[in-house]
PDB file of N, CA and C in Angstrom:
ATOM      1  N   MET A  34       0.836  -1.185   0.000  1.00  0.00           N
ATOM      2  CA  MET A  34       0.000   0.000   0.000  1.00  0.00           C
ATOM      3  C   MET A  34       0.882   1.250   0.000  1.00  0.00           C
ATOM      4  N   PRO A  35       0.485   2.233  -0.791  1.00  0.00           N
ATOM      5  CA  PRO A  35       1.230   3.497  -0.774  1.00  0.00           C
ATOM      6  C   PRO A  35       0.965   4.271   0.517  1.00  0.00           C
ATOM      7  N   THR A  36       1.900   5.148   0.847  1.00  0.00           N
ATOM      8  CA  THR A  36       1.733   5.996   2.030  1.00  0.00           C
ATOM      9  C   THR A  36       0.732   7.110   1.715  1.00  0.00           C
ATOM     10  N   VAL A  37       0.284   7.804   2.745  1.00  0.00           N
ATOM     11  CA  VAL A  37      -0.654   8.911   2.568  1.00  0.00           C
ATOM     12  C   VAL A  37      -0.018  10.005   1.705  1.00  0.00           C
ATOM     13  N   GLU A  38       1.257  10.280   1.925  1.00  0.00           N
ATOM     14  CA  GLU A  38       1.953  11.295   1.146  1.00  0.00           C
ATOM     15  C   GLU A  38       2.041  10.896  -0.327  1.00  0.00           C
ATOM     16  N   GLN A  39       2.307   9.612  -0.581  1.00  0.00           N
ATOM     17  CA  GLN A  39       2.361   9.131  -1.960  1.00  0.00           C
ATOM     18  C   GLN A  39       0.994   9.244  -2.628  1.00  0.00           C
ATOM     19  N   LEU A  40      -0.067   8.939  -1.904  1.00  0.00           N
ATOM     20  CA  LEU A  40      -1.412   9.033  -2.476  1.00  0.00           C
ATOM     21  C   LEU A  40      -1.778  10.464  -2.836  1.00  0.00           C
ATOM     22  N   LYS A  41      -1.393  11.414  -1.988  1.00  0.00           N
ATOM     23  CA  LYS A  41      -1.666  12.824  -2.288  1.00  0.00           C
ATOM     24  C   LYS A  41      -0.953  13.256  -3.565  1.00  0.00           C
ATOM     25  N   THR A  42       0.318  12.908  -3.676  1.00  0.00           N
ATOM     26  CA  THR A  42       1.086  13.268  -4.861  1.00  0.00           C
ATOM     27  C   THR A  42       0.560  12.535  -6.090  1.00  0.00           C
ATOM     28  N   LEU A  43       0.181  11.286  -5.941  1.00  0.00           N
ATOM     29  CA  LEU A  43      -0.387  10.520  -7.048  1.00  0.00           C
ATOM     30  C   LEU A  43      -1.662  11.165  -7.558  1.00  0.00           C
ATOM     31  N   PHE A  44      -2.508  11.631  -6.663  1.00  0.00           N
ATOM     32  CA  PHE A  44      -3.743  12.298  -7.065  1.00  0.00           C
ATOM     33  C   PHE A  44      -3.438  13.563  -7.855  1.00  0.00           C
ATOM     34  N   ILE A  45      -2.483  14.348  -7.384  1.00  0.00           N
ATOM     35  CA  ILE A  45      -2.127  15.590  -8.077  1.00  0.00           C
ATOM     36  C   ILE A  45      -1.612  15.300  -9.483  1.00  0.00           C
ATOM     37  N   PHE A  46      -0.732  14.309  -9.622  1.00  0.00           N
ATOM     38  CA  PHE A  46      -0.196  13.997 -10.940  1.00  0.00           C
ATOM     39  C   PHE A  46      -1.227  13.357 -11.850  1.00  0.00           C
ATOM     40  N   SER A  47      -2.119  12.572 -11.309  1.00  0.00           N
ATOM     41  CA  SER A  47      -3.197  12.001 -12.120  1.00  0.00           C
ATOM     42  C   SER A  47      -4.108  13.102 -12.641  1.00  0.00           C
ATOM     43  N   PHE A  48      -4.409  14.067 -11.791  1.00  0.00           N
ATOM     44  CA  PHE A  48      -5.221  15.208 -12.203  1.00  0.00           C
ATOM     45  C   PHE A  48      -4.510  15.994 -13.299  1.00  0.00           C
ATOM     46  N   TRP A  49      -3.209  16.253 -13.106  1.00  0.00           N
ATOM     47  CA  TRP A  49      -2.425  17.000 -14.082  1.00  0.00           C
ATOM     48  C   TRP A  49      -2.401  16.289 -15.429  1.00  0.00           C
ATOM     49  N   ALA A  50      -2.181  14.984 -15.412  1.00  0.00           N
ATOM     50  CA  ALA A  50      -2.078  14.217 -16.651  1.00  0.00           C
ATOM     51  C   ALA A  50      -3.397  14.221 -17.418  1.00  0.00           C
ATOM     52  N   THR A  51      -4.494  13.992 -16.728  1.00  0.00           N
ATOM     53  CA  THR A  51      -5.773  13.961 -17.428  1.00  0.00           C
ATOM     54  C   THR A  51      -6.199  15.354 -17.883  1.00  0.00           C
ATOM     55  N   LYS A  52      -5.807  16.379 -17.151  1.00  0.00           N
ATOM     56  CA  LYS A  52      -6.113  17.747 -17.585  1.00  0.00           C
ATOM     57  C   LYS A  52      -5.374  18.076 -18.881  1.00  0.00           C
ATOM     58  N   MET A  53      -4.184  17.509 -19.050  1.00  0.00           N
ATOM     59  CA  MET A  53      -3.381  17.715 -20.254  1.00  0.00           C
ATOM     60  C   MET A  53      -3.715  16.685 -21.334  1.00  0.00           C
ATOM     61  N   TYR A  54      -4.753  15.882 -21.117  1.00  0.00           N
ATOM     62  CA  TYR A  54      -5.192  14.833 -22.039  1.00  0.00           C
ATOM     63  C   TYR A  54      -4.103  13.798 -22.307  1.00  0.00           C
ATOM     64  N   LEU A  55      -3.301  13.503 -21.291  1.00  0.00           N
ATOM     65  CA  LEU A  55      -2.297  12.453 -21.398  1.00  0.00           C
ATOM     66  C   LEU A  55      -2.882  11.160 -20.842  1.00  0.00           C
ATOM     67  N   PRO A  56      -2.750  10.079 -21.565  1.00  0.00           N
ATOM     68  CA  PRO A  56      -3.206   8.810 -21.001  1.00  0.00           C
ATOM     69  C   PRO A  56      -2.250   8.329 -19.919  1.00  0.00           C
ATOM     70  N   VAL A  57      -2.796   7.797 -18.850  1.00  0.00           N
ATOM     71  CA  VAL A  57      -1.984   7.209 -17.781  1.00  0.00           C
ATOM     72  C   VAL A  57      -1.923   5.713 -18.063  1.00  0.00           C
ATOM     73  N   PHE A  58      -0.746   5.249 -18.458  1.00  0.00           N
ATOM     74  CA  PHE A  58      -0.587   3.857 -18.858  1.00  0.00           C
ATOM     75  C   PHE A  58      -0.308   2.926 -17.690  1.00  0.00           C
ATOM     76  N   LEU A  59       0.408   3.420 -16.679  1.00  0.00           N
ATOM     77  CA  LEU A  59       0.817   2.525 -15.608  1.00  0.00           C
ATOM     78  C   LEU A  59       0.962   3.287 -14.305  1.00  0.00           C
ATOM     79  N   VAL A  60       0.421   2.727 -13.236  1.00  0.00           N
ATOM     80  CA  VAL A  60       0.679   3.188 -11.869  1.00  0.00           C
ATOM     81  C   VAL A  60       1.039   1.925 -11.100  1.00  0.00           C
ATOM     82  N   ARG A  61       2.262   1.897 -10.595  1.00  0.00           N
ATOM     83  CA  ARG A  61       2.765   0.657  -9.990  1.00  0.00           C
ATOM     84  C   ARG A  61       3.651   0.992  -8.799  1.00  0.00           C
ATOM     85  N   ILE A  62       3.635   0.122  -7.799  1.00  0.00           N
ATOM     86  CA  ILE A  62       4.541   0.244  -6.665  1.00  0.00           C
ATOM     87  C   ILE A  62       5.733  -0.673  -6.908  1.00  0.00           C
ATOM     88  N   ASP A  63       6.929  -0.100  -6.862  1.00  0.00           N
ATOM     89  CA  ASP A  63       8.152  -0.881  -6.994  1.00  0.00           C
ATOM     90  C   ASP A  63       8.310  -1.710  -5.715  1.00  0.00           C
ATOM     91  N   GLU A  64       8.328  -3.005  -5.834  1.00  0.00           N
ATOM     92  CA  GLU A  64       8.377  -3.895  -4.675  1.00  0.00           C
ATOM     93  C   GLU A  64       9.678  -3.754  -3.882  1.00  0.00           C
ATOM     94  N   ARG A  65      10.765  -3.398  -4.548  1.00  0.00           N
ATOM     95  CA  ARG A  65      12.056  -3.280  -3.863  1.00  0.00           C
ATOM     96  C   ARG A  65      12.134  -2.007  -3.027  1.00  0.00           C
ATOM     97  N   THR A  66      11.738  -0.877  -3.619  1.00  0.00           N
ATOM     98  CA  THR A  66      11.931   0.421  -2.967  1.00  0.00           C
ATOM     99  C   THR A  66      10.657   0.986  -2.360  1.00  0.00           C
ATOM    100  N   LYS A  67       9.500   0.435  -2.701  1.00  0.00           N
ATOM    101  CA  LYS A  67       8.180   0.911  -2.268  1.00  0.00           C
ATOM    102  C   LYS A  67       7.837   2.281  -2.855  1.00  0.00           C
ATOM    103  N   ASN A  68       8.533   2.689  -3.923  1.00  0.00           N
ATOM    104  CA  ASN A  68       8.206   3.930  -4.613  1.00  0.00           C
ATOM    105  C   ASN A  68       7.073   3.676  -5.597  1.00  0.00           C
ATOM    106  N   VAL A  69       6.264   4.707  -5.851  1.00  0.00           N
ATOM    107  CA  VAL A  69       5.202   4.622  -6.840  1.00  0.00           C
ATOM    108  C   VAL A  69       5.750   5.145  -8.160  1.00  0.00           C
ATOM    109  N   VAL A  70       5.498   4.406  -9.234  1.00  0.00           N
ATOM    110  CA  VAL A  70       5.961   4.793 -10.559  1.00  0.00           C
ATOM    111  C   VAL A  70       4.738   5.062 -11.427  1.00  0.00           C
ATOM    112  N   ILE A  71       4.749   6.198 -12.122  1.00  0.00           N
ATOM    113  CA  ILE A  71       3.656   6.575 -13.020  1.00  0.00           C
ATOM    114  C   ILE A  71       4.227   6.721 -14.424  1.00  0.00           C
ATOM    115  N   LEU A  72       3.609   6.061 -15.396  1.00  0.00           N
ATOM    116  CA  LEU A  72       3.937   6.263 -16.796  1.00  0.00           C
ATOM    117  C   LEU A  72       2.730   6.901 -17.456  1.00  0.00           C
ATOM    118  N   ALA A  73       2.924   8.114 -17.974  1.00  0.00           N
ATOM    119  CA  ALA A  73       1.822   8.853 -18.594  1.00  0.00           C
ATOM    120  C   ALA A  73       2.299   9.434 -19.916  1.00  0.00           C
ATOM    121  N   GLY A  74       1.431   9.388 -20.907  1.00  0.00           N
ATOM    122  CA  GLY A  74       1.805   9.911 -22.215  1.00  0.00           C
ATOM    123  C   GLY A  74       2.914   9.075 -22.830  1.00  0.00           C
ATOM    124  N   GLU A  75       3.642   9.676 -23.760  1.00  0.00           N
ATOM    125  CA  GLU A  75       4.695   8.940 -24.444  1.00  0.00           C
ATOM    126  C   GLU A  75       6.042   9.024 -23.737  1.00  0.00           C
ATOM    127  N   GLU A  76       6.298  10.104 -22.994  1.00  0.00           N
ATOM    128  CA  GLU A  76       7.635  10.313 -22.451  1.00  0.00           C
ATOM    129  C   GLU A  76       7.662  10.680 -20.975  1.00  0.00           C
ATOM    130  N   ASN A  77       6.576  10.593 -20.274  1.00  0.00           N
ATOM    131  CA  ASN A  77       6.510  11.072 -18.898  1.00  0.00           C
ATOM    132  C   ASN A  77       6.578   9.915 -17.906  1.00  0.00           C
ATOM    133  N   GLU A  78       7.650   9.890 -17.151  1.00  0.00           N
ATOM    134  CA  GLU A  78       7.810   8.903 -16.084  1.00  0.00           C
ATOM    135  C   GLU A  78       8.083   9.667 -14.797  1.00  0.00           C
ATOM    136  N   ILE A  79       7.281   9.402 -13.784  1.00  0.00           N
ATOM    137  CA  ILE A  79       7.403  10.092 -12.509  1.00  0.00           C
ATOM    138  C   ILE A  79       7.535   9.050 -11.415  1.00  0.00           C
ATOM    139  N   ILE A  80       8.488   9.271 -10.529  1.00  0.00           N
ATOM    140  CA  ILE A  80       8.699   8.400  -9.382  1.00  0.00           C
ATOM    141  C   ILE A  80       8.304   9.183  -8.132  1.00  0.00           C
ATOM    142  N   ILE A  81       7.437   8.592  -7.316  1.00  0.00           N
ATOM    143  CA  ILE A  81       7.004   9.211  -6.059  1.00  0.00           C
ATOM    144  C   ILE A  81       7.613   8.416  -4.912  1.00  0.00           C
ATOM    145  N   TYR A  82       8.423   9.092  -4.114  1.00  0.00           N
ATOM    146  CA  TYR A  82       9.112   8.447  -3.000  1.00  0.00           C
ATOM    147  C   TYR A  82       8.172   8.305  -1.799  1.00  0.00           C
ATOM    148  N   LEU A  83       8.602   7.579  -0.786  1.00  0.00           N
ATOM    149  CA  LEU A  83       7.777   7.294   0.385  1.00  0.00           C
ATOM    150  C   LEU A  83       7.315   8.557   1.114  1.00  0.00           C
ATOM    151  N   ASP A  84       8.120   9.616   1.070  1.00  0.00           N
ATOM    152  CA  ASP A  84       7.754  10.851   1.772  1.00  0.00           C
ATOM    153  C   ASP A  84       6.888  11.771   0.924  1.00  0.00           C
ATOM    154  N   GLY A  85       6.504  11.354  -0.285  1.00  0.00           N
ATOM    155  CA  GLY A  85       5.636  12.153  -1.143  1.00  0.00           C
ATOM    156  C   GLY A  85       6.390  13.038  -2.110  1.00  0.00           C
ATOM    157  N   LYS A  86       7.699  13.149  -1.958  1.00  0.00           N
ATOM    158  CA  LYS A  86       8.492  13.911  -2.914  1.00  0.00           C
ATOM    159  C   LYS A  86       8.586  13.113  -4.193  1.00  0.00           C
ATOM    160  N   TRP A  87       8.799  13.799  -5.300  1.00  0.00           N
ATOM    161  CA  TRP A  87       8.765  13.122  -6.578  1.00  0.00           C
ATOM    162  C   TRP A  87       9.943  13.571  -7.448  1.00  0.00           C
ATOM    163  N   ARG A  88      10.144  12.781  -8.515  1.00  0.00           N
ATOM    164  CA  ARG A  88      11.196  13.082  -9.480  1.00  0.00           C
ATOM    165  C   ARG A  88      10.674  12.745 -10.866  1.00  0.00           C
ATOM    166  N   TYR A  89      10.905  13.660 -11.792  1.00  0.00           N
ATOM    167  CA  TYR A  89      10.542  13.465 -13.188  1.00  0.00           C
ATOM    168  C   TYR A  89      11.720  12.817 -13.889  1.00  0.00           C
ATOM    169  N   VAL A  90      11.504  11.669 -14.501  1.00  0.00           N
ATOM    170  CA  VAL A  90      12.605  10.934 -15.142  1.00  0.00           C
ATOM    171  C   VAL A  90      12.497  11.065 -16.632  1.00  0.00           C
TER     172      VAL A  90
END
């Protein structure tokens, strides 16, 4: 299960992606690191860390 901070950030990015008409292809928790990974559109990969901070890859 994602943390509360991860869920908040996930909601914000999901809202952003759909507002920009980007399809969200994948939302997955990395089993090793417990980070949430989002793949949206053709080139957008976002990693959400346990504390809710994120990185655009």
